mmCIF file of C-alpha atoms and ligand atoms in Angstrom:
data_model
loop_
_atom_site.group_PDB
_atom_site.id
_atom_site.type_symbol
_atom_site.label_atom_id
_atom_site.label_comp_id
_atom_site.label_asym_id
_atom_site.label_seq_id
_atom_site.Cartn_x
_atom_site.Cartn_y
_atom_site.Cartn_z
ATOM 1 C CA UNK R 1 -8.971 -81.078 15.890
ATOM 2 C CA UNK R 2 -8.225 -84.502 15.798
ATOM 3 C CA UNK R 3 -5.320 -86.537 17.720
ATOM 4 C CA UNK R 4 -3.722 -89.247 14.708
ATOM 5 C CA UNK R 5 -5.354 -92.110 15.177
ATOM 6 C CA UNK R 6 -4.192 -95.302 17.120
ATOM 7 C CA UNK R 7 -2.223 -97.801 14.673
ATOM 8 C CA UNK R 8 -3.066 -101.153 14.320
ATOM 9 C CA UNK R 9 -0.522 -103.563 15.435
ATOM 10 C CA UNK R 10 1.985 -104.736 13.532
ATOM 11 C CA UNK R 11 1.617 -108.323 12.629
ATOM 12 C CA UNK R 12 4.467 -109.432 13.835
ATOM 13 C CA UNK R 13 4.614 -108.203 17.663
ATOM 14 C CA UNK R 14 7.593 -105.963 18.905
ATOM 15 C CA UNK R 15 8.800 -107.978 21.994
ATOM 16 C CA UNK R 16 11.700 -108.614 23.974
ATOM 17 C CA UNK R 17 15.081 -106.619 24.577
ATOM 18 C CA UNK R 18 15.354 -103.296 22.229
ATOM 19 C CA UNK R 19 18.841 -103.232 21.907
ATOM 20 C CA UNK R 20 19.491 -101.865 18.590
ATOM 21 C CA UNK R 21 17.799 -100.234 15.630
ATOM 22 C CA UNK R 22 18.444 -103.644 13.769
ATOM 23 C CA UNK R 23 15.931 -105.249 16.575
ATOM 24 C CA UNK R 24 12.806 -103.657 14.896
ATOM 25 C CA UNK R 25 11.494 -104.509 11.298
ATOM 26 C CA UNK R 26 10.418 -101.934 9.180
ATOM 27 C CA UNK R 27 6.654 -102.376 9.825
ATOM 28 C CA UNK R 28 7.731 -101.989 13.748
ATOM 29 C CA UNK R 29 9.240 -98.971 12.955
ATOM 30 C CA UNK R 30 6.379 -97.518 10.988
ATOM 31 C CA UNK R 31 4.295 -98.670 13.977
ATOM 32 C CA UNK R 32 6.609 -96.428 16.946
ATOM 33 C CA UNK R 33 6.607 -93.725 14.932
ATOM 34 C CA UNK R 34 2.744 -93.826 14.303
ATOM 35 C CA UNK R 35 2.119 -94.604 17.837
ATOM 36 C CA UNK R 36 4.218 -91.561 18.914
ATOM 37 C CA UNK R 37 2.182 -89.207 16.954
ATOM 38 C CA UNK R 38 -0.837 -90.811 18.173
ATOM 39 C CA UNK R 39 0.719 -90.140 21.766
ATOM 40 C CA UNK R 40 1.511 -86.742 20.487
ATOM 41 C CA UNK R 41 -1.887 -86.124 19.271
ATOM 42 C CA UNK R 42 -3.362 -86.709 22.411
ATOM 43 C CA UNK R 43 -1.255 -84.557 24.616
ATOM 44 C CA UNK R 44 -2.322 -81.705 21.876
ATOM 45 C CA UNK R 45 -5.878 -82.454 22.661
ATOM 46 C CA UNK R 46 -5.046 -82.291 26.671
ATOM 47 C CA UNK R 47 -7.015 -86.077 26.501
ATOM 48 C CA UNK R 48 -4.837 -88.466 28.864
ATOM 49 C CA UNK R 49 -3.181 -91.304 27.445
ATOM 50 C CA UNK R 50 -4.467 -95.165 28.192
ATOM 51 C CA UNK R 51 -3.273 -96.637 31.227
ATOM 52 C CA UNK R 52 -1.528 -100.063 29.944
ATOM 53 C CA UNK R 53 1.242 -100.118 32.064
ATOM 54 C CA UNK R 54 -0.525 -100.118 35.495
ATOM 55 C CA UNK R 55 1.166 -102.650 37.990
ATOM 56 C CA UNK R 56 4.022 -102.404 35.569
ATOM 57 C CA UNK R 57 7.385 -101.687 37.068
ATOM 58 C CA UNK R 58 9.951 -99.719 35.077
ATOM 59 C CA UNK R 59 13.636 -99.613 36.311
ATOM 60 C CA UNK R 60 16.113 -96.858 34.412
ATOM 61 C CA UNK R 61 19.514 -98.026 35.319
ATOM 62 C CA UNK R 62 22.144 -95.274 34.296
ATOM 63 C CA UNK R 63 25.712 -96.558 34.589
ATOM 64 C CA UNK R 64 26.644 -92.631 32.406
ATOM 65 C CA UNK R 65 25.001 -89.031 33.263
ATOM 66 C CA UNK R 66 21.814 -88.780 31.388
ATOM 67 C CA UNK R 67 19.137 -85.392 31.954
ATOM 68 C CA UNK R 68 16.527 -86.158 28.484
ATOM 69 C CA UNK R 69 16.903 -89.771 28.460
ATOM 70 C CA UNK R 70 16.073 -90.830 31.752
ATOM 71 C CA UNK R 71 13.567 -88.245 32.774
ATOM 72 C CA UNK R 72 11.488 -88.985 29.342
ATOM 73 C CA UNK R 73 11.628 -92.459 30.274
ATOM 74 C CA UNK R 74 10.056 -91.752 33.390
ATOM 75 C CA UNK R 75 7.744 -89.391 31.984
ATOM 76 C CA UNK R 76 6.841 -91.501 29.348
ATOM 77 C CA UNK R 77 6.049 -94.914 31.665
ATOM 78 C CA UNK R 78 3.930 -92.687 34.441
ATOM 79 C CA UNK R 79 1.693 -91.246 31.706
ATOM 80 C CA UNK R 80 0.884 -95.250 30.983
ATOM 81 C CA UNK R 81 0.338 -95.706 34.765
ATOM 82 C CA UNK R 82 3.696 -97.568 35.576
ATOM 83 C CA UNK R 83 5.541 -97.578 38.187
ATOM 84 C CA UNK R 84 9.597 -96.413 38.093
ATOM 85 C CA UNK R 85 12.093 -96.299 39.615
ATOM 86 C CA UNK R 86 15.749 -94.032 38.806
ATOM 87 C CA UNK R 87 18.825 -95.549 39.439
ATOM 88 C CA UNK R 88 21.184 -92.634 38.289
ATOM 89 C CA UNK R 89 25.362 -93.683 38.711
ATOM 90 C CA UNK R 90 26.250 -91.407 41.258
ATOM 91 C CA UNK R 91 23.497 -92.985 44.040
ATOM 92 C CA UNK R 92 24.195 -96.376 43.692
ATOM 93 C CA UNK R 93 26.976 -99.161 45.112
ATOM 94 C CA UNK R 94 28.671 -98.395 41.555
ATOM 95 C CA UNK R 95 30.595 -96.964 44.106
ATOM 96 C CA UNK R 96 31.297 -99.505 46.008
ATOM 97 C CA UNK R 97 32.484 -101.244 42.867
ATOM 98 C CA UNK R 98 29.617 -103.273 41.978
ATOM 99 C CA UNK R 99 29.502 -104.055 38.795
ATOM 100 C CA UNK R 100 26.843 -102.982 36.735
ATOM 101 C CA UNK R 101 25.430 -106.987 36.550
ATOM 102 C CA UNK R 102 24.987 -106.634 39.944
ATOM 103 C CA UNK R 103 23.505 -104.236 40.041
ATOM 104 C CA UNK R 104 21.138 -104.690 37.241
ATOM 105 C CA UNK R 105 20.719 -108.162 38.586
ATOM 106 C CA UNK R 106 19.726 -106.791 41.847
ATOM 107 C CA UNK R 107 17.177 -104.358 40.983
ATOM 108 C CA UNK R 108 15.758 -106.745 38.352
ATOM 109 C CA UNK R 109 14.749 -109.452 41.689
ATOM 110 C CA UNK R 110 13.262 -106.234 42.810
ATOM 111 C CA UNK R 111 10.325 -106.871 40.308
ATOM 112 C CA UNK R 112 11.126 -104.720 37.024
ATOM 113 C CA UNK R 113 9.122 -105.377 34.077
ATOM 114 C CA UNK R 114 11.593 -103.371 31.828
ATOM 115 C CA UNK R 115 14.777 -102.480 32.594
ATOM 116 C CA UNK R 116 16.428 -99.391 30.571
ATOM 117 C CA UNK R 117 20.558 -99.502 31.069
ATOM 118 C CA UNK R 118 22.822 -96.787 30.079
ATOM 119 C CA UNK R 119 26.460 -97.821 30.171
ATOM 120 C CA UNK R 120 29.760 -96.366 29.112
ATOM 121 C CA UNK R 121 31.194 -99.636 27.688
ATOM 122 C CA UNK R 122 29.102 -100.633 24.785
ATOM 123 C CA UNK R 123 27.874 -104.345 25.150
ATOM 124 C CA UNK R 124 26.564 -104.329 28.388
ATOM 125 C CA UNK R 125 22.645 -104.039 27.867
ATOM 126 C CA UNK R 126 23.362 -107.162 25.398
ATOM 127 C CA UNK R 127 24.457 -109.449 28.103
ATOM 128 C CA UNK R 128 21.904 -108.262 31.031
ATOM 129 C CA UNK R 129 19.208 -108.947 27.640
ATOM 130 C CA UNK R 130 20.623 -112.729 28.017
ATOM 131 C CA UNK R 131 20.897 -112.941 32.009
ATOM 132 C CA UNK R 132 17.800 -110.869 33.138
ATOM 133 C CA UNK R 133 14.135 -112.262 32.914
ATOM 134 C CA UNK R 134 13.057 -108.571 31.618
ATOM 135 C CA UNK R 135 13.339 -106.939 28.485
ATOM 136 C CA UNK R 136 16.688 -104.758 28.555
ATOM 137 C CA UNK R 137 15.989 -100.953 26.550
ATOM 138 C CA UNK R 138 19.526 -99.952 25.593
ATOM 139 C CA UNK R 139 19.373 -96.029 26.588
ATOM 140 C CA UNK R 140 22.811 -95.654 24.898
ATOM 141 C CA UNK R 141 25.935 -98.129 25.398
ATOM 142 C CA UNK R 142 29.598 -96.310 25.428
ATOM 143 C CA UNK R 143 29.303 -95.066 21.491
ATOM 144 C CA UNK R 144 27.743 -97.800 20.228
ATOM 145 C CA UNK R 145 23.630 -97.649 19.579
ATOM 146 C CA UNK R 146 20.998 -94.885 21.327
ATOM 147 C CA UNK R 147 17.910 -96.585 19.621
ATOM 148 C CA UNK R 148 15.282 -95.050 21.109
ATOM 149 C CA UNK R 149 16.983 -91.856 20.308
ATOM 150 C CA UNK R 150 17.502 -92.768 16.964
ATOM 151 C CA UNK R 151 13.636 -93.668 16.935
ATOM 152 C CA UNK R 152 12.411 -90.353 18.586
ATOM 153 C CA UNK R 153 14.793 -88.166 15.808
ATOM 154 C CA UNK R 154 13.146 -90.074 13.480
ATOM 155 C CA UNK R 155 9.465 -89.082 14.631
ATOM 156 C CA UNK R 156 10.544 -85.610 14.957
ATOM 157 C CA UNK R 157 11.472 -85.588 11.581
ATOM 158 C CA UNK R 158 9.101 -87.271 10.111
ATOM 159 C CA UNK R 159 6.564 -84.819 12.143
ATOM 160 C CA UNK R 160 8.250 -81.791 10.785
ATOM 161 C CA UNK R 161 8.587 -82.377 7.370
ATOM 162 C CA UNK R 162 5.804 -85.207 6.716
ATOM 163 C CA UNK R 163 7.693 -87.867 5.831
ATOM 164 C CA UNK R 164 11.575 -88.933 5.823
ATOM 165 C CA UNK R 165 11.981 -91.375 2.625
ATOM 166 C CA UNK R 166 13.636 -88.841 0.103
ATOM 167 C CA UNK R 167 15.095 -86.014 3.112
ATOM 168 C CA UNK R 168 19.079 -85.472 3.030
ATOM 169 C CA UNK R 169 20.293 -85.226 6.498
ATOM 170 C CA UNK R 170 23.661 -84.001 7.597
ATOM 171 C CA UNK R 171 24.919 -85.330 10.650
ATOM 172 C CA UNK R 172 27.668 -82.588 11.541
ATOM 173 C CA UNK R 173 30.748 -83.212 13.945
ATOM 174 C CA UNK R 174 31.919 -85.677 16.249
ATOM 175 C CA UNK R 175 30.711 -88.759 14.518
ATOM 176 C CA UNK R 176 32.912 -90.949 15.860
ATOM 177 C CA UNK R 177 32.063 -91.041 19.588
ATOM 178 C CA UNK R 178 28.625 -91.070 18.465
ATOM 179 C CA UNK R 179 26.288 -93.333 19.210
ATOM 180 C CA UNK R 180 23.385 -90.984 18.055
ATOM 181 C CA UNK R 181 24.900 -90.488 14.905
ATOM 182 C CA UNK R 182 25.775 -94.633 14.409
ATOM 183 C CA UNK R 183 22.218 -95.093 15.434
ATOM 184 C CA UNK R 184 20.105 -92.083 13.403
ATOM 185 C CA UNK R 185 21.942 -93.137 10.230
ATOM 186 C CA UNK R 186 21.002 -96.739 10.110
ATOM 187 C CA UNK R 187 17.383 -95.919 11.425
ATOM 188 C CA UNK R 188 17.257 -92.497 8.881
ATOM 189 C CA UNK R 189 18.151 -95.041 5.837
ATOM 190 C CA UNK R 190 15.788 -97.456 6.424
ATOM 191 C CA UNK R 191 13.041 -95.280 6.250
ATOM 192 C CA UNK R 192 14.838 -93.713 2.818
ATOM 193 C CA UNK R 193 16.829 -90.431 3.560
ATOM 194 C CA UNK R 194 19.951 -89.963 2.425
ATOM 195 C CA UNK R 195 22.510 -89.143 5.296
ATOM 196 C CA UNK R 196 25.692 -87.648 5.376
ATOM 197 C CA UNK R 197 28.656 -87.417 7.752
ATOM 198 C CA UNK R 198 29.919 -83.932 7.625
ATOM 199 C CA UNK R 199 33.652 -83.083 10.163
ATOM 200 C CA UNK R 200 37.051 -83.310 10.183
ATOM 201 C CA UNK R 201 38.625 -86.867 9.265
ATOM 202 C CA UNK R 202 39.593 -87.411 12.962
ATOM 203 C CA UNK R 203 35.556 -87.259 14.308
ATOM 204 C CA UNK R 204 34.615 -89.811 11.593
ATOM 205 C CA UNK R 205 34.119 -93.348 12.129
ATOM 206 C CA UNK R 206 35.524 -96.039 11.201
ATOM 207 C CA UNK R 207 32.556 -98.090 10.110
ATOM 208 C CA UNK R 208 29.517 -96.947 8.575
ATOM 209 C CA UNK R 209 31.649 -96.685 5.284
ATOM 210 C CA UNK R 210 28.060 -96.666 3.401
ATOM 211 C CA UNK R 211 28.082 -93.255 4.094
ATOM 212 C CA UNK R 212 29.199 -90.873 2.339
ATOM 213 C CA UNK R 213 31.673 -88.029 3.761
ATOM 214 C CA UNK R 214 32.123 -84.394 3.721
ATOM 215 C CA UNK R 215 34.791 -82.353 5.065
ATOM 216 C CA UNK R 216 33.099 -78.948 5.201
ATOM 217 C CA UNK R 217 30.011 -77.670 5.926
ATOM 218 C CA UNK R 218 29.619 -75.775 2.461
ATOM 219 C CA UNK R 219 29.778 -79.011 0.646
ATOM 220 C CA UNK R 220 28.533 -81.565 3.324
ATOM 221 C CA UNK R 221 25.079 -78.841 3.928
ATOM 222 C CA UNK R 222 24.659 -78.589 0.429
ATOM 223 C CA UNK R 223 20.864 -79.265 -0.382
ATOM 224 C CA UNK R 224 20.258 -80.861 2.827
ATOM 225 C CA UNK R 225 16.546 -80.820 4.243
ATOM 226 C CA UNK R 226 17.767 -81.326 8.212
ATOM 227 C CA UNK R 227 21.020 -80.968 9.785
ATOM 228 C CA UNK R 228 21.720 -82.877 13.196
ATOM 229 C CA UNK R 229 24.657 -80.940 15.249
ATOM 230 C CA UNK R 230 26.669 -83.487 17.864
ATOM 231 C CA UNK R 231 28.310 -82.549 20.607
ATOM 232 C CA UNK R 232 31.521 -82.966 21.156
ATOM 233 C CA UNK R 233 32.300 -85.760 23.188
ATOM 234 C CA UNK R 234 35.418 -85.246 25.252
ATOM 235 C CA UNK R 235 34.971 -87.912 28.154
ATOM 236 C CA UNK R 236 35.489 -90.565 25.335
ATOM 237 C CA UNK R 237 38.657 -88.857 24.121
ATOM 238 C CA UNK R 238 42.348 -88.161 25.597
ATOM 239 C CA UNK R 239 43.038 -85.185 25.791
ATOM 240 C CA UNK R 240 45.205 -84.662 23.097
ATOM 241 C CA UNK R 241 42.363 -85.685 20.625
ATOM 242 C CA UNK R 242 39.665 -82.951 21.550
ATOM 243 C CA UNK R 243 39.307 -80.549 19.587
ATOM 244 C CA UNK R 244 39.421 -76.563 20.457
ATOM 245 C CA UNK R 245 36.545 -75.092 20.907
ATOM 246 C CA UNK R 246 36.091 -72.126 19.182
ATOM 247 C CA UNK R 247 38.391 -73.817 16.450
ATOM 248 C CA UNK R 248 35.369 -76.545 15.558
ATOM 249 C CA UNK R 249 32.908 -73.575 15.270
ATOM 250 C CA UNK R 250 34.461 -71.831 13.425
ATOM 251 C CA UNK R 251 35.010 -74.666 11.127
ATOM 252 C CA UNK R 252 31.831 -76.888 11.716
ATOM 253 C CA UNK R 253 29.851 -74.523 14.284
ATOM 254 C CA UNK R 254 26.207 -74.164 13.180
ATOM 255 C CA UNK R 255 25.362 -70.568 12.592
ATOM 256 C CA UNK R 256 22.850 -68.895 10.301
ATOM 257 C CA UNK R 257 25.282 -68.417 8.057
ATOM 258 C CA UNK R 258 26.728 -72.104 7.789
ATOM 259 C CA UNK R 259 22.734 -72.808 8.255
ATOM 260 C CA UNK R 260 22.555 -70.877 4.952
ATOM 261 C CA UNK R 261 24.594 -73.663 2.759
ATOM 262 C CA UNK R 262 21.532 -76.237 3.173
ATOM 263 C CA UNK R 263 18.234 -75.639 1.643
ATOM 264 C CA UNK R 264 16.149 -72.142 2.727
ATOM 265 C CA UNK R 265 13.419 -74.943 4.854
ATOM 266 C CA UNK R 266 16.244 -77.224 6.437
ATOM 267 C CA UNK R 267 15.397 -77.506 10.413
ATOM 268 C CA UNK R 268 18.073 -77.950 12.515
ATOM 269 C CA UNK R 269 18.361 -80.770 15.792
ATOM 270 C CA UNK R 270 20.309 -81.712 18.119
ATOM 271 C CA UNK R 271 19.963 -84.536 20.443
ATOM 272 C CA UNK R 272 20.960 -82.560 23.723
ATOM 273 C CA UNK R 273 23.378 -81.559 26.065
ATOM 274 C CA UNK R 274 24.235 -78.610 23.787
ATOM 275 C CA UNK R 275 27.237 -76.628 23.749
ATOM 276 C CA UNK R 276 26.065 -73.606 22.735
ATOM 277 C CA UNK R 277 29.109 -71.829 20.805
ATOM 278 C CA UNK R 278 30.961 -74.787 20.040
ATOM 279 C CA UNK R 279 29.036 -77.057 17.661
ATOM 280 C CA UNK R 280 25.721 -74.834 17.068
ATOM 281 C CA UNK R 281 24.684 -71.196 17.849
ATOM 282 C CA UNK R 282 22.475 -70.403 20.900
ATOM 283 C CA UNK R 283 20.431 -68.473 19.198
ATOM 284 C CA UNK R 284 19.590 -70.293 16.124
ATOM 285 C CA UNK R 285 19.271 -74.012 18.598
ATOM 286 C CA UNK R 286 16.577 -71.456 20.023
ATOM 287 C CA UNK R 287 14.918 -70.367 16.813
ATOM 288 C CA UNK R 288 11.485 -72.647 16.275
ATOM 289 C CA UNK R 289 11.090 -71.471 12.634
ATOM 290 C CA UNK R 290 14.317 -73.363 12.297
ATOM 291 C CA UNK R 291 15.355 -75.607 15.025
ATOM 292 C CA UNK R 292 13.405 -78.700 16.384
ATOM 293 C CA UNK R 293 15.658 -78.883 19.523
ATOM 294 C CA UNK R 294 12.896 -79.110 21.901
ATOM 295 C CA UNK R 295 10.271 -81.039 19.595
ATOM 296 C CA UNK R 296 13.152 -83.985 19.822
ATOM 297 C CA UNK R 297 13.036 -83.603 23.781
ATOM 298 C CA UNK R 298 9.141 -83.412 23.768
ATOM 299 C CA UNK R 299 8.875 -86.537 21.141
ATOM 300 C CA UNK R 300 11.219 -88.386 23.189
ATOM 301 C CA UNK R 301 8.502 -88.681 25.244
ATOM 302 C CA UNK R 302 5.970 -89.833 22.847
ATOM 303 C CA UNK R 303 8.100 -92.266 21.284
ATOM 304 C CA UNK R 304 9.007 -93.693 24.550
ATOM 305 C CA UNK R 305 5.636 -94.324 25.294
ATOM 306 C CA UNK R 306 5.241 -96.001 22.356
ATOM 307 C CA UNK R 307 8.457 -97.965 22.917
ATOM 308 C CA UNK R 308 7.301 -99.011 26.171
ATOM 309 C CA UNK R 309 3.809 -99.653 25.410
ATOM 310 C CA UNK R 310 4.620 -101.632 22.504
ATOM 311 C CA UNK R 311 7.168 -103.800 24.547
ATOM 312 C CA UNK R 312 5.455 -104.435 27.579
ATOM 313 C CA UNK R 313 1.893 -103.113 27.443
ATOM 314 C CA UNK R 314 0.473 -106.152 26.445
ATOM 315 C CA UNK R 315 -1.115 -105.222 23.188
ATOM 316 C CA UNK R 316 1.151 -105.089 20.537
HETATM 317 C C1 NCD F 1 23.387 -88.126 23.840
HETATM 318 C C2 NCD F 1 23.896 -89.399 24.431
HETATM 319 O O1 NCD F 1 23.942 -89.535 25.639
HETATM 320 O O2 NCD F 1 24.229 -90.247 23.625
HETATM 321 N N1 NCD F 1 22.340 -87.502 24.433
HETATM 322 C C3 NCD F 1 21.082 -88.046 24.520
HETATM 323 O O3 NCD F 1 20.872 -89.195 24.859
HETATM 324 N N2 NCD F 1 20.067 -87.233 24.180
HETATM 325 C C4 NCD F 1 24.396 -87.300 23.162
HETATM 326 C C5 NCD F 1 25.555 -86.749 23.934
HETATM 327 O O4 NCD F 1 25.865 -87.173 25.042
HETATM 328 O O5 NCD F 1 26.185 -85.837 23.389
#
């Protein structure tokens, strides 16, 4: 058994702030996701990863509540030898009411070499990329961009069914407080899949009017090779706007039998937190010959070592 072997750099290096898909070329991309199976590879093998990132200070910043992002992050930057630090919302003078400049100021004259910022207004991570002497990683901004989710979906993917140029992929529910979704289907078309949005009219967004629309699952599953379930995102709604629960599954709720309208090999994912019962079943999110649920979680960490070695360990 071998692990995929190390890329070779991309000739143009990846560097500074990643705050959107649009930052990386295609040859950058092709480079993450090679790296992350190389990553991958490894951890198969039980052979440790280099140590780049040694006397490298990481600083996660989470303005939102995050469990996969900002553990993988950590995970990712130890394996490299880094050191972190976790600054989740709920410990921090936020508060006090500092604002999140502050506080990204502050921790930045603590010595980080990276700084990864999760906020609930989009926009933020753009401005601390122009004010802070580190690269900013945008771990999701209000519903704006989740690149490095977008790039670890993509690896998944890609890992799963051996490539992604030609794959349909159905992105199912509450598009429009998405940032996954805005994210996945700019990254997903760049590297050649077609992708749908697939929910009622009110969960679709306003932009993204390249792709096409679906209003049920019979139509919108239709020949599709992968089918990403969102949750439903009600802390960026009133509450007027949410939608029932059991109402949306039984209208968009991933089940074997809604499963059943896409082709017989489609794999299922889900970027996490699940609502089991509202927008997918339990027990097909639990179902490997199907869902990739926890590959995603598990390539998160890959690809953020790739993300991170790429940006700041010096080589690429
Ligand atoms: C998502 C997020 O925070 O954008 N989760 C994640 O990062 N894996 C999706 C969500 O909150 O529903």
């Amino acid at each position: 058994m071998h692990a995929a072997p190390r890329p070779a750099p991309p000739a143009e290096p990846i560097s500074g702030s990643l705050l959107s898909v649009d930052d990386v070329a295609d040859e950058q991309i092709t480079y993450l996701l090679d790296l992350a199976d190389h990553y991958a590879g490894l951890r198969r093998l039980g052979a440790l990863a280099p140590r780049p990132l040694v006397g490298r200070t990481l600083i996660n910043l989470f303005l939102e509540p995050s469990t996969r992002t900002m553990a993988s992050f950590e995970i990712a930057a130890q394996r490299l030898g880094a050191d972190v630090l976790s600054l989740p919302a709920e410990g921090s003078s936020l508060r006090k009411d500092e604002s999140g400049l502050d506080t990204a100021q502050t921790l930045a004259a603590m010595g980080a070499d990276v700084m990864v910022v999760r906020s609930k207004e989009a926009g933020l991570q753009a401005l601390l990329a122009e004010r802070l002497a580190c690269p900013v990683v945008n771990g999701g901004d209000g519903a704006a961009e989740h690149p490095t989710q977008a790039l670890l979906d993509a690896a998944t993917l890609r890992a799963a069914k051996g490539r992604i140029e030609g794959l349909t992929v159905a992105i199912v529910g509450d598009v429009a407080h998405s940032r996954v979704a805005g994210s996945g289907a700019k990254l997903l078309k760049r590297l050649g899949a077609q992708v749908r949005f697939v929910g009622p009219a009110a969960l679709m967004p306003e932009g993204a009017a390249d792709v096409p629309r679906f209003e049920t699952l019979r139509e919108g599953l239709k020949d599709c090779d992968a089918v990403m379930a969102l949750r439903v995102q009600r802390e960026r709604m009133e509450d007027a706007e949410a939608p029932d629960g059991a109402a949306f599954h039984a209208a968009y709720g991933l089940t074997y039998e809604t499963l059943a309208f896409a082709r017989p090999d489609a794999v299922v994912m889900h970027p996490g937190p699940m609502n089991r019962g509202v927008e997918i079943d339990g027990d097909l999110a639990d179902d490997e010959t199907h869902s990739l649920v926890l590959k995603q979680v598990a390539y998160g960490v890959f690809t953020r070592m790739a993300i991170l070695d790429a940006l700041i360990g010096g080589r690429a």
